[in-house]
Short mmCIF file of C-alpha atoms in Angstrom, two decimals:
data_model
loop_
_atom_site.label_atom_id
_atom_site.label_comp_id
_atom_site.label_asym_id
_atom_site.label_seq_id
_atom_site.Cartn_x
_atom_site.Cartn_y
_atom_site.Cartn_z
CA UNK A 1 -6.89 11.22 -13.36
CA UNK A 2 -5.17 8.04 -11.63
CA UNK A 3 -4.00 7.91 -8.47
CA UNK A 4 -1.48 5.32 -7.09
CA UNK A 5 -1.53 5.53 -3.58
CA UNK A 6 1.12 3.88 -0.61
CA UNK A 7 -0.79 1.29 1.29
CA UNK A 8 0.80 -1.58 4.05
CA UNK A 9 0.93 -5.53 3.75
CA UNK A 10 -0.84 -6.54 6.41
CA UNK A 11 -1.08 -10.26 5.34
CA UNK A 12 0.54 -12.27 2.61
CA UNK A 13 -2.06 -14.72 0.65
CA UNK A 14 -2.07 -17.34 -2.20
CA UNK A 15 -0.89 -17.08 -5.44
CA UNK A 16 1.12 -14.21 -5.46
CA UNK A 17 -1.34 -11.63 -3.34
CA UNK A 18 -1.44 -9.95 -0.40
CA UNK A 19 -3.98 -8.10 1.69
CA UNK A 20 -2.85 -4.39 2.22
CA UNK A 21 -4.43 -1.52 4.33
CA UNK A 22 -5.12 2.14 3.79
CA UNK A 23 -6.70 4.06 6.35
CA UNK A 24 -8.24 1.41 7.81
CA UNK A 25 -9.57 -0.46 4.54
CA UNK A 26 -8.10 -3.50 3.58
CA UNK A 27 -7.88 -5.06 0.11
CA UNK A 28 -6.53 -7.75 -1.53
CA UNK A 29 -4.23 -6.55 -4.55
CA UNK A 30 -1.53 -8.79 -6.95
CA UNK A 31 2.29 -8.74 -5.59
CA UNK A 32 2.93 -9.97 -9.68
CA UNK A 33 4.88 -6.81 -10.43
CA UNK A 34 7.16 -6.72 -7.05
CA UNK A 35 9.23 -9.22 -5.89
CA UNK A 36 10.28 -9.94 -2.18
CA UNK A 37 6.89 -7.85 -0.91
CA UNK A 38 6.86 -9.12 3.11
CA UNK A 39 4.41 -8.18 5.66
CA UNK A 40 4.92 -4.62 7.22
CA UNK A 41 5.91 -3.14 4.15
CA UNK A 42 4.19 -0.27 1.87
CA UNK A 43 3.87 -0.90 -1.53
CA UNK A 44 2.17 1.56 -4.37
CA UNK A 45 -1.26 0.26 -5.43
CA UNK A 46 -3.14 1.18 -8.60
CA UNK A 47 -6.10 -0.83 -9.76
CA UNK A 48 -5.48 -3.98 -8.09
CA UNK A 49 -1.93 -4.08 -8.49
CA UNK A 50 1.34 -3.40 -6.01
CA UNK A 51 3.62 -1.87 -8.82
CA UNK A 52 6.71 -1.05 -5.96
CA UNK A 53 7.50 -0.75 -2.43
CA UNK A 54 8.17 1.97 -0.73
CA UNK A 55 10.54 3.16 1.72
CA UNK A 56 8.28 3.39 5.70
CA UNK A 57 9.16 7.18 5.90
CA UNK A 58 8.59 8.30 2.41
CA UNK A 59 4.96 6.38 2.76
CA UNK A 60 4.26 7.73 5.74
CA UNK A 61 4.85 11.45 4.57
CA UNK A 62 2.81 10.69 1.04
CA UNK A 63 0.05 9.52 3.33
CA UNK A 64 0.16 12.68 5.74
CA UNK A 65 -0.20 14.93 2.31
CA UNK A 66 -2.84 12.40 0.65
CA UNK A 67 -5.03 12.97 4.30
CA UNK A 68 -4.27 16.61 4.52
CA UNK A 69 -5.97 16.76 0.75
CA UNK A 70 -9.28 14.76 2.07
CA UNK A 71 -7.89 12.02 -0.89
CA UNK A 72 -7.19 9.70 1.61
CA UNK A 73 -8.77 8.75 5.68
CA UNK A 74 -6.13 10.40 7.93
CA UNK A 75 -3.65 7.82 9.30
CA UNK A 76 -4.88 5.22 11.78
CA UNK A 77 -3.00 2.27 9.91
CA UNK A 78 -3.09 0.04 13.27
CA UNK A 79 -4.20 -3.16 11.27
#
């Protein structure tokens, strides 16, 4: 099973990438699929690659459920 999960831009980079947070971790994935990704906002990752953004609350309440399932660290997003 696959599992695209909401994570935040926390920093644009170079060549169409961006460094985004989950719980704490931070990543670098590709912004190639989404167009006009800024810092702040949540985006849907899977393998390496933002493939939308997502409205603040409805990320916020996937990543409450993800946590409450142990699939994701509980919500400490502070950057």
């Amino acid at each position: 099973m696959c599992l695209a999960v909401p994570a935040r831009v926390i920093e644009l980079l170079e060549d169409d990438r961006a460094t985004v947070s989950l719980g704490g971790v931070k990543v670098a994935c590709s912004l190639a699929l989404v167009e006009g990704v800024t810092v702040g906002d949540y985006v849907i990752v899977h393998v390496g690659y933002a493939l939308s953004r997502l409205d603040p609350e409805e990320a916020e309440r996937t990543l409450v459920l993800l946590a409450e399932t142990g699939t994701v660290p509980p919500a400490s997003d502070a950057a």
